[in-house]
Amino acid sequence: MSSKTRFIQALAQDTLPRAFRVGATHSGVKKNGALDLGILHSTTARCTSAASFTQNVFKAAPVVWSSEVLQKGNGTAKALIVNSGCANAVTGQQGLKDAQTMSAGVDEMLKEKDSTLVMSTGVIGQLLPIKKITDSIAPLFNATKEDGESWMSLAKAFMTTDTFPKLRAKTLSLPSGRNVRVAGIDKGAGMIHPHMGPPSSIPRLPHGTLLGVIATDAPVASADLQSVLDHAVDRSFNSISVDGDMSTNDTILAFANGAEGGSQLTGEDLASFKSQLTDFAIELAQLVVRDGEGATKFVTVNVENAPSYAVAQVVARTVATSSLVKTALYGQDANWGRILCAVGYAPLDKPSPINPSKVTVKFRPTDGSPDIALLTNGEPEQVDEARAAEVLKLEDLDIRIDLGQGTEKAQYWTCDLSHEYVTINGDYRS
């Protein structure tokens, strides 16, 4: 997509969550001198945490170790160390030891135990240059700050094939009149098709990746934070796809240190926090799709009037991950038959809840012009191909699929599939 750097947001200091220190450095994992190691930690006495991890069977060492840290501490971790350039995935027992060593290095600086989570991203199957990392931990930890520049540096340390750092911060206003602050970082451009779940679903089992962290100064109980994160991830990060490939390292972490003060969020305040954090996570997730490797289109697939949210999401995901749909959008071809085909083979329970005679499909132009009807109640429309071609030239595309079978809805965000995607991934290790 053109001018992706326009999605970089300047941070207002008063939107940054209080009592979180962050920073980044070049440790030597990457060969080009770029930032490749970052730390985030809370300076409060207590901090709750939550996580959502990849469901890939080949879980990377940082995923395995971080899930253990969370279980040992009952969701009270207060720090994160992240490296880019090497995924520490499919690296056996040595990889697990290296993840543990990274965690222990920050714990030592915190003077605490089992308090640091780990994330890694980069090439699969290579061991970390662990001594370079451990030698960098103390000076990096001591240099962490609470300012926007340090947050931006941390966002850059997450990057692999990303073309811009993905960082957002804002103040959330709650019904009681309380204000809490939240900041989030994520990364990803390829190997993006997350399917993540809470740490309790991760057994201990011996490259492009979705990684993200959300930090807030709201006082949130650990169980509530996990519930909020599960809800938000399902409707944001689990609802994006660049290429249909689920990484070994996909991880979203959340920290809530309560530095805003006051009692723990409950009732309407907690419900509002959950809703606003979900919207915040959606914005972060969309940045990953907008930076999709080789992408020229940002595509929203809306499924409406479904019998359940699960059905709506499965149909949206199936359309969003269809290579034929994605290549047609890249070619600016209004080949809506590919969309219907994907709706029809969506992996749903049998008999299928979809009634073909009730399905309506249209393009909703993002320039505000009238919808282009493709199919109405199962009957094909006479499509103005010239008008459709004009709509498909737009960078942002909106596909609407009405199942006519209920009231539930879901969204999925994806991009097109271009020649450049093949070039990027064909040359990734060379």
CSV table of C-alpha atoms in Angstrom, one decimal, residues 12-427:
chain,number,residue,atom,x,y,z
A,12,ALA,CA,0.9,12.5,23.5
A,13,GLN,CA,2.7,12.0,26.9
A,14,ASP,CA,-0.6,12.2,28.8
A,15,THR,CA,-2.0,9.1,27.0
A,16,LEU,CA,0.9,6.8,28.0
A,17,PRO,CA,0.1,4.5,30.9
A,18,ARG,CA,1.8,5.5,34.1
A,19,ALA,CA,4.6,3.6,35.8
A,20,PHE,CA,5.7,1.6,32.8
A,21,ARG,CA,9.4,2.0,31.7
A,22,VAL,CA,10.4,0.8,28.3
A,23,GLY,CA,13.4,0.9,26.0
A,24,ALA,CA,15.3,-0.9,23.2
A,25,THR,CA,18.8,-1.4,21.9
A,26,HIS,CA,20.8,-3.2,19.3
A,27,SER,CA,22.2,-6.4,20.9
A,28,GLY,CA,23.6,-8.1,17.8
A,29,VAL,CA,20.8,-10.5,16.9
A,30,LYS,CA,20.2,-8.5,13.7
A,31,LYS,CA,23.2,-8.0,11.4
A,32,ASN,CA,22.2,-4.6,10.1
A,33,GLY,CA,22.5,-2.7,13.4
A,34,ALA,CA,18.8,-2.1,13.8
A,35,LEU,CA,17.1,-2.2,17.2
A,36,ASP,CA,16.5,-5.9,18.1
A,37,LEU,CA,16.0,-6.1,21.9
A,38,GLY,CA,13.4,-4.4,24.0
A,39,ILE,CA,12.2,-4.4,27.6
A,40,LEU,CA,8.9,-3.2,29.2
A,41,HIS,CA,8.4,-3.3,32.9
A,42,SER,CA,6.1,-1.9,35.6
A,43,THR,CA,7.6,0.0,38.5
A,44,THR,CA,4.6,-0.7,40.7
A,45,ALA,CA,4.7,-3.2,43.5
A,46,ARG,CA,2.1,-5.4,41.8
A,47,CYS,CA,1.0,-5.9,38.2
A,48,THR,CA,-1.5,-8.3,36.8
A,49,SER,CA,-0.9,-10.0,33.4
A,50,ALA,CA,-2.7,-12.0,30.8
A,51,ALA,CA,-1.8,-13.7,27.5
A,52,SER,CA,-3.1,-15.2,24.3
A,53,PHE,CA,-0.7,-17.7,22.6
A,54,THR,CA,-0.5,-19.5,19.3
A,55,GLN,CA,-2.3,-22.8,18.9
A,56,ASN,CA,0.4,-24.1,16.5
A,57,VAL,CA,1.7,-27.5,17.7
A,58,PHE,CA,5.3,-26.4,17.2
A,59,LYS,CA,5.1,-23.7,19.9
A,60,ALA,CA,8.2,-21.6,20.1
A,61,ALA,CA,10.3,-21.7,23.2
A,62,PRO,CA,9.2,-18.2,24.3
A,63,VAL,CA,5.6,-19.3,24.1
A,64,VAL,CA,6.2,-22.4,26.2
A,65,TRP,CA,8.3,-20.5,28.8
A,66,SER,CA,6.0,-17.5,29.1
A,67,SER,CA,2.9,-19.8,29.6
A,68,GLU,CA,4.7,-21.4,32.5
A,69,VAL,CA,5.7,-18.1,34.1
A,70,LEU,CA,2.0,-17.0,33.9
A,71,GLN,CA,0.8,-20.2,35.5
A,72,LYS,CA,3.4,-20.1,38.3
A,73,GLY,CA,2.6,-16.5,39.1
A,74,ASN,CA,-1.2,-16.8,38.7
A,75,GLY,CA,-1.1,-13.9,36.2
A,76,THR,CA,1.2,-11.5,38.1
A,77,ALA,CA,4.1,-11.0,35.7
A,78,LYS,CA,5.2,-7.4,35.4
A,79,ALA,CA,7.8,-7.3,32.7
A,80,LEU,CA,8.5,-8.3,29.1
A,81,ILE,CA,11.7,-8.9,27.1
A,82,VAL,CA,11.4,-9.2,23.3
A,83,ASN,CA,13.9,-9.8,20.6
A,84,SER,CA,13.6,-9.7,16.8
A,85,GLY,CA,15.8,-11.3,14.1
A,86,CYS,CA,15.5,-14.9,15.5
A,87,ALA,CA,12.3,-16.6,16.5
A,88,ASN,CA,13.9,-19.2,18.8
A,89,ALA,CA,11.4,-21.7,17.4
A,90,VAL,CA,11.9,-25.4,16.8
A,91,THR,CA,15.2,-25.1,18.7
A,92,GLY,CA,14.7,-27.9,21.2
A,93,GLN,CA,15.9,-27.9,24.8
A,94,GLN,CA,18.6,-25.3,24.1
A,95,GLY,CA,15.9,-22.9,22.9
A,96,LEU,CA,13.9,-23.3,26.0
A,97,LYS,CA,17.0,-22.7,28.2
A,98,ASP,CA,17.7,-19.5,26.2
A,99,ALA,CA,14.1,-18.2,26.7
A,100,GLN,CA,14.5,-19.0,30.4
A,101,THR,CA,17.8,-17.2,30.5
A,102,MET,CA,16.3,-14.0,28.9
A,103,SER,CA,13.5,-14.1,31.5
A,104,ALA,CA,15.9,-14.6,34.4
A,105,GLY,CA,18.1,-11.7,33.3
A,106,VAL,CA,15.3,-9.2,33.6
A,107,ASP,CA,14.0,-10.9,36.8
A,108,GLU,CA,17.4,-10.3,38.3
A,109,MET,CA,17.2,-6.6,37.6
A,110,LEU,CA,13.7,-6.5,39.0
A,111,LYS,CA,14.9,-8.4,42.1
A,112,GLU,CA,11.9,-10.8,41.6
A,113,LYS,CA,11.3,-14.3,40.4
A,114,ASP,CA,9.1,-15.6,37.6
A,115,SER,CA,8.0,-12.1,36.7
A,116,THR,CA,9.2,-11.7,33.1
A,117,LEU,CA,7.6,-12.9,29.9
A,118,VAL,CA,9.5,-13.5,26.7
A,119,MET,CA,8.7,-12.9,23.0
A,120,SER,CA,10.9,-13.6,20.0
A,121,THR,CA,10.3,-13.2,16.2
A,122,GLY,CA,12.4,-13.8,13.1
A,123,VAL,CA,13.8,-16.9,11.4
A,124,ILE,CA,12.7,-20.3,12.6
A,125,GLY,CA,15.1,-23.1,13.4
A,126,GLN,CA,18.1,-20.9,14.5
A,127,LEU,CA,19.5,-20.6,18.0
A,128,LEU,CA,19.7,-17.2,19.6
A,129,PRO,CA,23.1,-15.5,20.1
A,130,ILE,CA,22.2,-15.7,23.8
A,131,LYS,CA,25.4,-14.1,25.2
A,132,LYS,CA,24.9,-11.0,23.1
A,133,ILE,CA,21.4,-10.7,24.6
A,134,THR,CA,22.3,-11.3,28.2
A,135,ASP,CA,25.2,-8.8,28.0
A,136,SER,CA,22.7,-6.2,26.8
A,137,ILE,CA,20.0,-6.7,29.5
A,138,ALA,CA,21.4,-4.7,32.4
A,139,PRO,CA,22.4,-1.6,30.4
A,140,LEU,CA,19.1,-1.7,28.5
A,141,PHE,CA,17.1,-2.1,31.7
A,142,ASN,CA,18.9,0.8,33.4
A,143,ALA,CA,18.2,3.0,30.4
A,144,THR,CA,14.4,2.4,30.2
A,145,LYS,CA,12.2,5.5,30.4
A,146,GLU,CA,8.5,6.4,30.4
A,147,ASP,CA,8.5,8.8,27.4
A,148,GLY,CA,7.1,8.5,23.9
A,149,GLU,CA,10.5,8.2,22.2
A,150,SER,CA,11.3,5.2,24.3
A,151,TRP,CA,7.9,3.6,23.4
A,152,MET,CA,8.7,4.2,19.7
A,153,SER,CA,12.1,2.6,20.1
A,154,LEU,CA,10.4,-0.5,21.7
A,155,ALA,CA,8.0,-0.7,18.8
A,156,LYS,CA,10.9,-0.6,16.4
A,157,ALA,CA,12.6,-3.5,18.3
A,158,PHE,CA,9.6,-5.7,17.5
A,159,MET,CA,10.0,-5.3,13.7
A,160,THR,CA,11.1,-7.9,11.1
A,161,THR,CA,9.7,-7.4,7.6
A,162,ASP,CA,7.5,-4.6,9.0
A,163,THR,CA,7.8,-1.3,7.1
A,164,PHE,CA,6.7,0.9,10.0
A,165,PRO,CA,6.5,0.6,13.8
A,166,LYS,CA,3.0,-0.1,15.0
A,167,LEU,CA,2.2,1.8,18.2
A,168,ARG,CA,-0.9,3.4,19.7
A,169,ALA,CA,-1.7,5.1,23.0
A,170,LYS,CA,-4.9,6.7,24.2
A,171,THR,CA,-7.0,7.6,27.3
A,172,LEU,CA,-10.1,5.6,28.0
A,173,SER,CA,-12.9,7.4,29.8
A,174,LEU,CA,-15.1,5.1,32.0
A,175,PRO,CA,-18.7,5.6,33.1
A,176,SER,CA,-17.7,6.4,36.7
A,177,GLY,CA,-15.7,9.4,35.5
A,178,ARG,CA,-12.4,7.6,35.9
A,179,ASN,CA,-9.7,7.9,33.2
A,180,VAL,CA,-7.2,5.2,32.5
A,181,ARG,CA,-4.4,5.1,29.9
A,182,VAL,CA,-3.5,2.3,27.5
A,183,ALA,CA,-0.6,1.8,25.1
A,184,GLY,CA,-0.1,-1.0,22.6
A,185,ILE,CA,2.5,-2.3,20.2
A,186,ASP,CA,2.3,-5.0,17.7
A,187,LYS,CA,4.2,-6.3,14.7
A,188,GLY,CA,3.7,-8.5,11.7
A,189,ALA,CA,3.5,-8.3,8.0
A,190,GLY,CA,3.7,-11.9,6.8
A,191,MET,CA,3.0,-15.4,8.2
A,192,ILE,CA,-0.1,-13.8,9.7
A,193,HIS,CA,-3.2,-15.9,10.4
A,194,PRO,CA,-3.4,-16.0,14.2
A,195,HIS,CA,-5.5,-18.4,16.2
A,196,MET,CA,-4.6,-17.7,19.8
A,197,GLY,CA,-5.9,-18.8,23.2
A,198,PRO,CA,-5.2,-18.3,26.9
A,199,PRO,CA,-2.2,-19.9,28.6
A,200,SER,CA,-4.3,-22.6,30.2
A,201,SER,CA,-4.7,-24.1,26.7
A,202,ILE,CA,-1.0,-24.4,26.2
A,203,PRO,CA,0.6,-27.8,26.9
A,204,ARG,CA,4.4,-28.1,27.5
A,205,LEU,CA,5.6,-29.2,24.2
A,206,PRO,CA,9.1,-29.3,23.1
A,207,HIS,CA,9.6,-15.9,11.0
A,208,GLY,CA,6.9,-13.7,10.3
A,209,THR,CA,4.9,-13.6,13.4
A,210,LEU,CA,2.1,-11.6,15.1
A,211,LEU,CA,3.4,-10.2,18.4
A,212,GLY,CA,1.7,-7.6,20.5
A,213,VAL,CA,1.7,-6.1,24.0
A,214,ILE,CA,-1.0,-3.9,25.6
A,215,ALA,CA,-0.2,-2.0,28.8
A,216,THR,CA,-2.6,-0.1,31.0
A,217,ASP,CA,-2.5,1.7,34.3
A,218,ALA,CA,-6.0,0.6,35.1
A,219,PRO,CA,-6.5,-1.6,38.2
A,220,VAL,CA,-7.8,-4.9,36.8
A,221,ALA,CA,-7.9,-8.3,38.5
A,222,SER,CA,-5.9,-11.0,36.8
A,223,ALA,CA,-9.0,-13.1,35.9
A,224,ASP,CA,-10.8,-10.1,34.6
A,225,LEU,CA,-7.8,-9.0,32.5
A,226,GLN,CA,-7.6,-12.5,30.9
A,227,SER,CA,-11.3,-12.4,30.2
A,228,VAL,CA,-11.1,-9.0,28.6
A,229,LEU,CA,-8.0,-10.0,26.5
A,230,ASP,CA,-9.7,-13.2,25.3
A,231,HIS,CA,-12.7,-11.2,24.1
A,232,ALA,CA,-10.6,-8.5,22.5
A,233,VAL,CA,-8.2,-10.9,20.8
A,234,ASP,CA,-11.0,-13.0,19.3
A,235,ARG,CA,-12.5,-9.9,17.6
A,236,SER,CA,-9.2,-8.3,16.6
A,237,PHE,CA,-6.0,-10.3,16.2
A,238,ASN,CA,-7.9,-13.6,15.6
A,239,SER,CA,-9.8,-11.8,12.9
A,240,ILE,CA,-6.9,-10.9,10.6
A,241,SER,CA,-5.1,-12.7,7.9
A,242,VAL,CA,-2.3,-11.8,5.5
A,243,ASP,CA,-1.4,-15.1,4.0
A,244,GLY,CA,-3.2,-17.9,6.0
A,245,ASP,CA,-0.1,-19.1,7.7
A,246,MET,CA,-0.2,-19.4,11.5
A,247,SER,CA,3.1,-18.7,13.2
A,248,THR,CA,4.9,-20.7,15.9
A,249,ASN,CA,5.3,-17.6,18.0
A,250,ASP,CA,2.0,-15.6,17.9
A,251,THR,CA,1.6,-13.9,21.2
A,252,ILE,CA,-0.5,-11.1,22.6
A,253,LEU,CA,0.3,-10.0,26.2
A,254,ALA,CA,-1.5,-7.6,28.5
A,255,PHE,CA,-0.2,-5.9,31.7
A,256,ALA,CA,-2.3,-3.8,34.1
A,257,ASN,CA,-0.4,-2.2,36.9
A,258,GLY,CA,-3.1,-0.1,38.6
A,259,ALA,CA,-1.0,3.0,38.7
A,260,GLU,CA,-4.2,5.1,37.9
A,261,GLY,CA,-5.2,4.4,41.5
A,262,GLY,CA,-8.5,3.5,43.0
A,263,SER,CA,-10.3,0.2,43.4
A,264,GLN,CA,-10.3,-2.6,40.8
A,265,LEU,CA,-12.6,-2.1,37.9
A,266,THR,CA,-16.0,-3.8,38.2
A,267,GLY,CA,-19.5,-3.4,36.8
A,268,GLU,CA,-20.1,-0.8,34.2
A,269,ASP,CA,-16.5,0.4,34.4
A,270,LEU,CA,-15.1,-3.0,33.6
A,271,ALA,CA,-17.7,-3.6,30.8
A,272,SER,CA,-16.7,-0.2,29.3
A,273,PHE,CA,-13.0,-1.0,29.6
A,274,LYS,CA,-13.6,-4.3,27.9
A,275,SER,CA,-15.4,-2.7,25.0
A,276,GLN,CA,-12.9,0.1,24.5
A,277,LEU,CA,-9.9,-2.2,24.8
A,278,THR,CA,-11.5,-4.4,22.1
A,279,ASP,CA,-11.7,-1.3,19.8
A,280,PHE,CA,-8.1,-0.4,20.7
A,281,ALA,CA,-7.0,-4.0,19.8
A,282,ILE,CA,-8.9,-3.8,16.5
A,283,GLU,CA,-7.0,-0.7,15.5
A,284,LEU,CA,-3.7,-2.4,16.4
A,285,ALA,CA,-4.6,-5.5,14.5
A,286,GLN,CA,-5.6,-3.5,11.4
A,287,LEU,CA,-2.1,-2.0,11.3
A,288,VAL,CA,-0.7,-5.5,10.7
A,289,VAL,CA,-3.0,-6.0,7.7
A,290,ARG,CA,-2.2,-2.6,6.3
A,291,ASP,CA,1.5,-3.6,6.4
A,292,GLY,CA,0.9,-7.0,4.8
A,293,GLU,CA,3.8,-8.1,2.7
A,294,GLY,CA,3.3,-6.9,-0.8
A,295,ALA,CA,-0.2,-5.7,-0.1
A,296,THR,CA,-1.9,-3.1,-2.2
A,297,LYS,CA,-5.4,-3.4,-0.7
A,298,PHE,CA,-6.8,-3.3,2.8
A,299,VAL,CA,-10.0,-5.5,2.8
A,300,THR,CA,-12.8,-5.7,5.3
A,301,VAL,CA,-15.0,-8.7,5.0
A,302,ASN,CA,-18.3,-8.1,6.8
A,303,VAL,CA,-20.7,-11.0,7.5
A,304,GLU,CA,-24.1,-9.9,8.7
A,305,ASN,CA,-27.4,-11.5,9.8
A,306,ALA,CA,-25.8,-14.9,10.7
A,307,PRO,CA,-27.4,-17.4,13.1
A,308,SER,CA,-24.4,-17.0,15.5
A,309,TYR,CA,-21.2,-15.1,15.9
A,310,ALA,CA,-19.2,-18.3,15.3
A,311,VAL,CA,-20.8,-18.9,12.0
A,312,ALA,CA,-20.3,-15.3,10.9
A,313,GLN,CA,-16.6,-15.4,11.9
A,314,VAL,CA,-16.0,-18.7,10.1
A,315,VAL,CA,-17.6,-17.4,6.9
A,316,ALA,CA,-15.7,-14.1,7.1
A,317,ARG,CA,-12.4,-16.0,7.7
A,318,THR,CA,-13.0,-18.4,4.8
A,319,VAL,CA,-13.5,-15.5,2.3
A,320,ALA,CA,-10.7,-13.5,3.7
A,321,THR,CA,-8.2,-16.4,3.3
A,322,SER,CA,-9.2,-17.5,-0.1
A,323,SER,CA,-6.2,-17.2,-2.5
A,324,LEU,CA,-8.6,-16.8,-5.4
A,325,VAL,CA,-10.5,-14.0,-3.8
A,326,LYS,CA,-7.3,-12.2,-2.8
A,327,THR,CA,-5.7,-12.5,-6.2
A,328,ALA,CA,-8.9,-11.2,-7.9
A,329,LEU,CA,-8.8,-8.2,-5.6
A,330,TYR,CA,-5.2,-7.6,-6.5
A,331,GLY,CA,-6.1,-7.8,-10.2
A,332,GLN,CA,-9.1,-5.5,-9.6
A,333,ASP,CA,-11.4,-8.1,-11.0
A,334,ALA,CA,-15.0,-8.2,-9.7
A,335,ASN,CA,-15.1,-12.0,-9.8
A,336,TRP,CA,-17.7,-12.3,-7.1
A,337,GLY,CA,-18.2,-16.0,-7.9
A,338,ARG,CA,-15.0,-16.6,-6.0
A,339,ILE,CA,-16.5,-15.0,-2.9
A,340,LEU,CA,-19.7,-17.1,-3.2
A,341,CYS,CA,-17.5,-20.2,-3.6
A,342,ALA,CA,-15.7,-19.5,-0.4
A,343,VAL,CA,-18.9,-18.9,1.5
A,344,GLY,CA,-20.2,-22.2,0.3
A,345,TYR,CA,-17.2,-24.3,1.4
A,346,ALA,CA,-16.8,-22.5,4.8
A,347,PRO,CA,-16.1,-25.3,7.4
A,348,LEU,CA,-19.4,-25.3,9.2
A,349,ASP,CA,-21.4,-28.0,11.0
A,350,LYS,CA,-23.6,-30.2,8.8
A,351,PRO,CA,-26.2,-29.6,7.7
A,352,SER,CA,-24.9,-26.2,6.8
A,353,PRO,CA,-26.8,-23.2,8.4
A,354,ILE,CA,-26.4,-21.3,5.1
A,355,ASN,CA,-29.4,-21.1,2.8
A,356,PRO,CA,-28.1,-20.1,-0.7
A,357,SER,CA,-31.4,-18.5,-1.5
A,358,LYS,CA,-31.1,-16.0,1.3
A,359,VAL,CA,-27.5,-14.9,0.7
A,360,THR,CA,-26.8,-11.3,-0.5
A,361,VAL,CA,-23.3,-10.1,-1.5
A,362,LYS,CA,-22.2,-6.6,-2.4
A,363,PHE,CA,-19.2,-4.3,-2.6
A,364,ARG,CA,-19.6,-1.2,-0.4
A,365,PRO,CA,-17.4,1.5,-1.8
A,366,THR,CA,-15.2,3.3,0.8
A,367,ASP,CA,-15.5,6.6,-1.1
A,368,GLY,CA,-19.1,6.9,0.0
A,369,SER,CA,-20.7,6.1,-3.4
A,370,PRO,CA,-23.7,3.7,-3.7
A,371,ASP,CA,-23.2,-0.1,-3.0
A,372,ILE,CA,-22.6,-2.4,-5.9
A,373,ALA,CA,-25.0,-5.4,-5.6
A,374,LEU,CA,-23.5,-8.7,-6.8
A,375,LEU,CA,-26.0,-11.2,-5.6
A,376,THR,CA,-29.4,-10.6,-3.9
A,377,ASN,CA,-31.2,-13.4,-2.1
A,378,GLY,CA,-29.3,-15.9,-4.2
A,379,GLU,CA,-30.1,-14.3,-7.5
A,380,PRO,CA,-27.2,-12.7,-9.5
A,381,GLU,CA,-27.4,-9.0,-10.3
A,382,GLN,CA,-26.4,-7.3,-13.5
A,383,VAL,CA,-23.1,-5.9,-12.5
A,384,ASP,CA,-21.7,-2.7,-13.9
A,385,GLU,CA,-18.2,-4.0,-14.6
A,386,ALA,CA,-16.8,-0.6,-15.4
A,387,ARG,CA,-18.1,0.8,-12.1
A,388,ALA,CA,-16.9,-2.3,-10.2
A,389,ALA,CA,-13.4,-1.8,-11.7
A,390,GLU,CA,-13.3,1.8,-10.4
A,391,VAL,CA,-14.3,0.7,-6.9
A,392,LEU,CA,-11.6,-2.1,-6.9
A,393,LYS,CA,-9.0,0.5,-7.7
A,394,LEU,CA,-9.5,2.0,-4.2
A,395,GLU,CA,-7.0,1.1,-1.5
A,396,ASP,CA,-9.6,0.2,1.0
A,397,LEU,CA,-12.3,-2.4,0.0
A,398,ASP,CA,-15.4,-3.5,1.9
A,399,ILE,CA,-17.1,-6.8,1.1
A,400,ARG,CA,-20.6,-7.3,2.6
A,401,ILE,CA,-22.1,-10.8,2.9
A,402,ASP,CA,-25.7,-11.0,4.3
A,403,LEU,CA,-26.6,-14.5,5.2
A,404,GLY,CA,-30.2,-13.6,6.0
A,405,GLN,CA,-30.4,-16.2,8.7
A,406,GLY,CA,-30.2,-14.3,12.1
A,407,THR,CA,-28.9,-11.2,13.8
A,408,GLU,CA,-25.2,-11.9,14.5
A,409,LYS,CA,-22.3,-10.4,12.7
A,410,ALA,CA,-18.5,-10.5,12.4
A,411,GLN,CA,-15.7,-8.8,10.7
A,412,TYR,CA,-12.4,-10.0,9.2
A,413,TRP,CA,-9.6,-8.0,7.9
A,414,THR,CA,-7.2,-9.1,5.1
A,415,CYS,CA,-5.2,-7.8,2.2
A,416,ASP,CA,-4.7,-8.8,-1.4
A,417,LEU,CA,-2.1,-11.3,-2.7
A,418,SER,CA,0.5,-9.8,-5.0
A,419,HIS,CA,3.5,-10.7,-7.0
A,420,GLU,CA,5.6,-8.8,-4.4
A,421,TYR,CA,4.5,-11.1,-1.7
A,422,VAL,CA,6.0,-14.1,-3.5
A,423,THR,CA,9.3,-12.1,-4.1
A,424,ILE,CA,9.6,-11.1,-0.4
A,425,ASN,CA,9.0,-14.6,0.9
A,426,GLY,CA,11.1,-16.3,-1.8
A,427,ASP,CA,14.1,-14.1,-0.7
